[in-house]
């Protein structure tokens, strides 16, 4: 097959169709715990995370809450994946073997958001959120010295086991922020006469480009434990989340409803949430109190 403009155009259309088909097949489980925020610059600022929104009695003038000057920022990053198609395979009309590869490339591009979002949960043990503390930490500051109610609050339970996470995913904003700058797209360097790789290695290059990043929203929406997943520790995590209040001591109304575990904790999690009766014959009070999601990205 002679490589000319018409052939290259047809090639691009076919590979793009396979790529898009794979992209549509990718699961969107990340949407369970992440809010997508559009981005039009190199980074977004999230100063509004400093205060949980709450109504108060209007006494005197309005109490104006200004955005923090040292606001939380998420910087966009570049991501890519690249495939080389041999010119000889085009000449010999062996393109059928590449179609499944481009479909897999599309599915991988669709998994990009899953990879970033689910991998963000364990990073919360070492990366900071808007208040300057690690997202999962034992001493998040709440309140103020001026009002005499400054205190620290924990959304982390220490231990030596595989981490598990309890989340409230019924709020308008979810625990993880997925910042989208450029959606995954297929790009190509295919001119057989001018492309360097075509000249040096007789290969045409097709790549996937994307740009974005993940970060953390309100730490009050999430709790991480590395202690054993037992009814007692699960109860303690729920109690910690439901007792959260604003800096003005207004209850936040947090009600955790999603338990996220890695494969090693799956059996314990299913026993905890799906069994109606305990081995003793008593009712399991935690039955159905949260949805279960097992994430392979957590281990």
GROMACS .gro file of C-alpha atoms in nm:
model
  299
    1UNK     CA    1   0.000   0.000   0.000
    2UNK     CA    2   0.146   0.332  -0.102
    3UNK     CA    3   0.165   0.581   0.183
    4UNK     CA    4   0.003   0.904   0.065
    5UNK     CA    5  -0.226   1.173   0.203
    6UNK     CA    6  -0.545   0.977   0.144
    7UNK     CA    7  -0.405   0.667   0.313
    8UNK     CA    8  -0.284   0.866   0.614
    9UNK     CA    9  -0.620   1.040   0.645
   10UNK     CA   10  -0.803   0.707   0.635
   11UNK     CA   11  -0.553   0.566   0.883
   12UNK     CA   12  -0.614   0.854   1.126
   13UNK     CA   13  -0.992   0.818   1.100
   14UNK     CA   14  -0.980   0.444   1.168
   15UNK     CA   15  -0.741   0.471   1.461
   16UNK     CA   16  -0.939   0.764   1.604
   17UNK     CA   17  -1.263   0.563   1.586
   18UNK     CA   18  -1.101   0.275   1.773
   19UNK     CA   19  -0.959   0.518   2.029
   20UNK     CA   20  -1.299   0.680   2.088
   21UNK     CA   21  -1.466   0.338   2.121
   22UNK     CA   22  -1.219   0.242   2.393
   23UNK     CA   23  -1.260   0.579   2.562
   24UNK     CA   24  -1.635   0.521   2.593
   25UNK     CA   25  -1.582   0.177   2.748
   26UNK     CA   26  -1.372   0.308   3.037
   27UNK     CA   27  -1.558   0.298   3.372
   28UNK     CA   28  -1.623   0.628   3.546
   29UNK     CA   29  -1.601   0.504   3.904
   30UNK     CA   30  -1.398   0.813   3.992
   31UNK     CA   31  -1.721   1.013   3.987
   32UNK     CA   32  -1.824   0.839   4.309
   33UNK     CA   33  -1.576   1.046   4.512
   34UNK     CA   34  -1.458   1.334   4.291
   35UNK     CA   35  -1.607   1.658   4.164
   36UNK     CA   36  -1.481   1.767   3.821
   37UNK     CA   37  -1.379   2.133   3.809
   38UNK     CA   38  -1.290   2.294   3.474
   39UNK     CA   39  -0.960   2.477   3.443
   40UNK     CA   40  -0.853   2.737   3.187
   41UNK     CA   41  -0.508   2.829   3.322
   42UNK     CA   42  -0.200   2.657   3.462
   43UNK     CA   43  -0.354   2.630   3.809
   44UNK     CA   44  -0.676   2.692   4.002
   45UNK     CA   45  -0.710   2.855   4.343
   46UNK     CA   46  -0.961   2.725   4.598
   47UNK     CA   47  -0.970   2.994   4.864
   48UNK     CA   48  -1.339   2.926   4.927
   49UNK     CA   49  -1.251   2.594   5.092
   50UNK     CA   50  -1.139   2.784   5.402
   51UNK     CA   51  -1.496   2.806   5.532
   52UNK     CA   52  -1.772   2.547   5.526
   53UNK     CA   53  -2.088   2.730   5.413
   54UNK     CA   54  -2.346   2.767   5.689
   55UNK     CA   55  -2.630   3.005   5.773
   56UNK     CA   56  -2.632   3.212   6.095
   57UNK     CA   57  -2.875   3.436   6.272
   58UNK     CA   58  -2.852   3.785   6.124
   59UNK     CA   59  -2.764   4.004   6.420
   60UNK     CA   60  -2.617   4.344   6.339
   61UNK     CA   61  -2.424   4.373   6.010
   62UNK     CA   62  -2.362   4.085   5.774
   63UNK     CA   63  -2.061   3.873   5.866
   64UNK     CA   64  -1.851   3.877   5.548
   65UNK     CA   65  -1.619   3.582   5.496
   66UNK     CA   66  -1.329   3.673   5.270
   67UNK     CA   67  -1.134   3.422   5.065
   68UNK     CA   68  -0.804   3.323   5.223
   69UNK     CA   69  -0.504   3.513   5.088
   70UNK     CA   70  -0.293   3.199   5.112
   71UNK     CA   71  -0.543   2.987   4.925
   72UNK     CA   72  -0.519   2.625   4.824
   73UNK     CA   73  -0.389   2.578   4.469
   74UNK     CA   74  -0.394   2.282   4.232
   75UNK     CA   75  -0.143   2.299   3.947
   76UNK     CA   76  -0.219   2.119   3.623
   77UNK     CA   77   0.016   1.847   3.497
   78UNK     CA   78   0.072   1.698   3.153
   79UNK     CA   79   0.002   1.330   3.080
   80UNK     CA   80   0.074   1.125   2.769
   81UNK     CA   81   0.086   0.779   2.614
   82UNK     CA   82   0.241   0.708   2.273
   83UNK     CA   83   0.218   0.434   2.008
   84UNK     CA   84   0.454   0.379   1.714
   85UNK     CA   85   0.310   0.231   1.392
   86UNK     CA   86   0.569   0.078   1.159
   87UNK     CA   87   0.570   0.210   0.803
   88UNK     CA   88   0.632  -0.143   0.678
   89UNK     CA   89   0.305  -0.254   0.838
   90UNK     CA   90   0.124   0.019   0.646
   91UNK     CA   91   0.301  -0.078   0.324
   92UNK     CA   92   0.211  -0.443   0.382
   93UNK     CA   93  -0.150  -0.361   0.478
   94UNK     CA   94  -0.116  -0.512   0.829
   95UNK     CA   95  -0.315  -0.243   1.005
   96UNK     CA   96  -0.580  -0.474   1.148
   97UNK     CA   97  -0.352  -0.569   1.434
   98UNK     CA   98  -0.331  -0.203   1.544
   99UNK     CA   99  -0.705  -0.142   1.581
  100UNK     CA  100  -0.735  -0.334   1.913
  101UNK     CA  101  -0.423  -0.156   2.036
  102UNK     CA  102  -0.578   0.185   1.971
  103UNK     CA  103  -0.899   0.074   2.139
  104UNK     CA  104  -0.695  -0.024   2.444
  105UNK     CA  105  -0.519   0.312   2.421
  106UNK     CA  106  -0.858   0.484   2.432
  107UNK     CA  107  -0.968   0.280   2.731
  108UNK     CA  108  -0.642   0.361   2.907
  109UNK     CA  109  -0.705   0.729   2.841
  110UNK     CA  110  -1.049   0.689   2.994
  111UNK     CA  111  -0.892   0.524   3.300
  112UNK     CA  112  -0.666   0.827   3.347
  113UNK     CA  113  -0.920   0.993   3.575
  114UNK     CA  114  -0.975   0.671   3.772
  115UNK     CA  115  -0.600   0.636   3.819
  116UNK     CA  116  -0.558   0.989   3.950
  117UNK     CA  117  -0.868   1.008   4.168
  118UNK     CA  118  -0.846   0.673   4.347
  119UNK     CA  119  -0.470   0.707   4.390
  120UNK     CA  120  -0.531   1.043   4.560
  121UNK     CA  121  -0.690   0.881   4.867
  122UNK     CA  122  -0.368   0.722   5.003
  123UNK     CA  123  -0.179   1.041   4.911
  124UNK     CA  124  -0.402   1.221   5.159
  125UNK     CA  125  -0.185   1.077   5.436
  126UNK     CA  126   0.112   1.285   5.320
  127UNK     CA  127  -0.022   1.571   5.103
  128UNK     CA  128  -0.172   1.888   5.245
  129UNK     CA  129  -0.519   2.031   5.197
  130UNK     CA  130  -0.649   2.388   5.231
  131UNK     CA  131  -0.577   2.425   5.606
  132UNK     CA  132  -0.208   2.338   5.574
  133UNK     CA  133  -0.249   1.996   5.738
  134UNK     CA  134  -0.231   1.661   5.565
  135UNK     CA  135  -0.574   1.582   5.424
  136UNK     CA  136  -0.597   1.290   5.668
  137UNK     CA  137  -0.458   1.417   5.996
  138UNK     CA  138  -0.515   1.419   6.371
  139UNK     CA  139  -0.505   1.796   6.428
  140UNK     CA  140  -0.711   1.997   6.179
  141UNK     CA  141  -0.766   2.342   6.335
  142UNK     CA  142  -1.130   2.449   6.373
  143UNK     CA  143  -1.265   2.772   6.527
  144UNK     CA  144  -1.051   3.069   6.629
  145UNK     CA  145  -0.863   3.214   6.924
  146UNK     CA  146  -1.067   3.533   6.899
  147UNK     CA  147  -1.390   3.342   6.967
  148UNK     CA  148  -1.227   3.119   7.225
  149UNK     CA  149  -1.330   2.800   7.045
  150UNK     CA  150  -1.007   2.703   6.868
  151UNK     CA  151  -0.970   2.326   6.874
  152UNK     CA  152  -0.823   2.043   6.668
  153UNK     CA  153  -1.021   1.769   6.501
  154UNK     CA  154  -0.904   1.433   6.365
  155UNK     CA  155  -1.010   1.251   6.049
  156UNK     CA  156  -0.745   0.981   6.082
  157UNK     CA  157  -0.717   0.664   6.290
  158UNK     CA  158  -0.366   0.524   6.322
  159UNK     CA  159  -0.273   0.161   6.274
  160UNK     CA  160  -0.048  -0.072   6.078
  161UNK     CA  161  -0.296  -0.230   5.838
  162UNK     CA  162  -0.414  -0.154   5.488
  163UNK     CA  163  -0.604   0.177   5.488
  164UNK     CA  164  -0.982   0.200   5.449
  165UNK     CA  165  -1.183   0.514   5.392
  166UNK     CA  166  -1.525   0.633   5.501
  167UNK     CA  167  -1.669   0.916   5.290
  168UNK     CA  168  -1.973   1.140   5.264
  169UNK     CA  169  -2.047   1.154   4.890
  170UNK     CA  170  -2.394   1.312   4.905
  171UNK     CA  171  -2.269   1.669   4.938
  172UNK     CA  172  -2.263   1.923   4.648
  173UNK     CA  173  -1.884   1.891   4.641
  174UNK     CA  174  -1.714   1.554   4.684
  175UNK     CA  175  -1.395   1.476   4.882
  176UNK     CA  176  -1.162   1.479   4.579
  177UNK     CA  177  -1.134   1.757   4.321
  178UNK     CA  178  -1.055   1.648   3.966
  179UNK     CA  179  -0.927   1.951   3.781
  180UNK     CA  180  -0.970   1.913   3.404
  181UNK     CA  181  -0.758   2.136   3.181
  182UNK     CA  182  -0.753   1.929   2.860
  183UNK     CA  183  -0.949   1.608   2.802
  184UNK     CA  184  -0.758   1.309   2.655
  185UNK     CA  185  -0.721   1.339   2.279
  186UNK     CA  186  -0.541   1.149   2.006
  187UNK     CA  187  -0.262   1.339   1.829
  188UNK     CA  188  -0.032   1.223   1.551
  189UNK     CA  189   0.305   1.284   1.387
  190UNK     CA  190   0.253   1.100   1.063
  191UNK     CA  191   0.414   1.283   0.772
  192UNK     CA  192   0.640   1.010   0.625
  193UNK     CA  193   0.859   1.267   0.455
  194UNK     CA  194   0.927   1.519   0.731
  195UNK     CA  195   0.869   1.345   1.065
  196UNK     CA  196   1.205   1.262   1.224
  197UNK     CA  197   1.095   0.924   1.361
  198UNK     CA  198   0.958   0.826   1.022
  199UNK     CA  199   1.295   0.905   0.865
  200UNK     CA  200   1.513   0.748   1.136
  201UNK     CA  201   1.308   0.440   1.233
  202UNK     CA  202   1.037   0.407   0.966
  203UNK     CA  203   0.767   0.463   1.226
  204UNK     CA  204   0.466   0.695   1.249
  205UNK     CA  205   0.377   0.826   1.594
  206UNK     CA  206   0.031   0.844   1.751
  207UNK     CA  207  -0.004   0.978   2.102
  208UNK     CA  208  -0.262   1.058   2.369
  209UNK     CA  209  -0.233   1.394   2.543
  210UNK     CA  210  -0.420   1.514   2.852
  211UNK     CA  211  -0.375   1.782   3.112
  212UNK     CA  212  -0.515   1.817   3.463
  213UNK     CA  213  -0.462   1.714   3.824
  214UNK     CA  214  -0.634   1.613   4.146
  215UNK     CA  215  -0.652   1.771   4.488
  216UNK     CA  216  -0.860   1.767   4.804
  217UNK     CA  217  -1.176   1.949   4.904
  218UNK     CA  218  -1.316   1.953   5.259
  219UNK     CA  219  -1.134   1.711   5.491
  220UNK     CA  220  -1.456   1.684   5.692
  221UNK     CA  221  -1.602   1.469   5.411
  222UNK     CA  222  -1.352   1.187   5.456
  223UNK     CA  223  -1.200   0.966   5.723
  224UNK     CA  224  -0.902   0.733   5.683
  225UNK     CA  225  -0.816   0.444   5.913
  226UNK     CA  226  -0.518   0.210   5.912
  227UNK     CA  227  -0.657   0.022   6.210
  228UNK     CA  228  -0.830  -0.312   6.162
  229UNK     CA  229  -1.170  -0.284   5.995
  230UNK     CA  230  -1.388  -0.388   6.288
  231UNK     CA  231  -1.738  -0.279   6.392
  232UNK     CA  232  -1.583  -0.078   6.677
  233UNK     CA  233  -1.338   0.111   6.453
  234UNK     CA  234  -1.606   0.165   6.188
  235UNK     CA  235  -1.834   0.310   6.457
  236UNK     CA  236  -1.555   0.541   6.578
  237UNK     CA  237  -1.499   0.670   6.223
  238UNK     CA  238  -1.870   0.740   6.177
  239UNK     CA  239  -1.889   0.915   6.513
  240UNK     CA  240  -1.589   1.136   6.428
  241UNK     CA  241  -1.745   1.243   6.098
  242UNK     CA  242  -2.101   1.302   6.219
  243UNK     CA  243  -1.982   1.517   6.511
  244UNK     CA  244  -1.802   1.769   6.289
  245UNK     CA  245  -1.904   2.134   6.332
  246UNK     CA  246  -1.819   2.466   6.168
  247UNK     CA  247  -1.598   2.730   6.327
  248UNK     CA  248  -1.921   2.879   6.464
  249UNK     CA  249  -2.010   2.545   6.627
  250UNK     CA  250  -2.291   2.467   6.381
  251UNK     CA  251  -2.323   2.092   6.304
  252UNK     CA  252  -2.216   2.018   5.947
  253UNK     CA  253  -2.470   1.745   5.889
  254UNK     CA  254  -2.206   1.500   5.767
  255UNK     CA  255  -2.342   1.147   5.719
  256UNK     CA  256  -2.087   0.903   5.573
  257UNK     CA  257  -2.237   0.672   5.312
  258UNK     CA  258  -1.947   0.517   5.117
  259UNK     CA  259  -1.687   0.274   5.251
  260UNK     CA  260  -1.384   0.241   5.022
  261UNK     CA  261  -1.141  -0.047   5.073
  262UNK     CA  262  -0.863  -0.223   4.889
  263UNK     CA  263  -0.886  -0.594   4.799
  264UNK     CA  264  -0.733  -0.711   5.127
  265UNK     CA  265  -1.017  -0.556   5.329
  266UNK     CA  266  -1.299  -0.665   5.098
  267UNK     CA  267  -1.411  -0.967   5.301
  268UNK     CA  268  -1.425  -0.774   5.629
  269UNK     CA  269  -1.609  -0.488   5.461
  270UNK     CA  270  -1.872  -0.718   5.311
  271UNK     CA  271  -1.924  -0.888   5.645
  272UNK     CA  272  -1.962  -0.551   5.814
  273UNK     CA  273  -2.206  -0.397   5.567
  274UNK     CA  274  -2.399  -0.681   5.404
  275UNK     CA  275  -2.465  -0.940   5.676
  276UNK     CA  276  -2.796  -0.885   5.851
  277UNK     CA  277  -2.708  -1.111   6.145
  278UNK     CA  278  -2.392  -1.148   6.352
  279UNK     CA  279  -2.243  -1.491   6.425
  280UNK     CA  280  -2.407  -1.465   6.767
  281UNK     CA  281  -2.747  -1.431   6.604
  282UNK     CA  282  -2.791  -1.065   6.700
  283UNK     CA  283  -2.886  -0.802   6.442
  284UNK     CA  284  -2.593  -0.634   6.265
  285UNK     CA  285  -2.660  -0.265   6.335
  286UNK     CA  286  -2.416  -0.156   6.062
  287UNK     CA  287  -2.591  -0.353   5.788
  288UNK     CA  288  -2.661  -0.121   5.491
  289UNK     CA  289  -2.521   0.192   5.658
  290UNK     CA  290  -2.285   0.259   5.366
  291UNK     CA  291  -2.228   0.154   5.008
  292UNK     CA  292  -1.914  -0.054   4.954
  293UNK     CA  293  -1.659   0.014   4.682
  294UNK     CA  294  -1.350  -0.205   4.640
  295UNK     CA  295  -1.073  -0.018   4.461
  296UNK     CA  296  -0.773  -0.196   4.306
  297UNK     CA  297  -0.584   0.134   4.316
  298UNK     CA  298  -0.555   0.127   4.694
  299UNK     CA  299  -0.305  -0.160   4.724
   0.00000   0.00000   0.00000
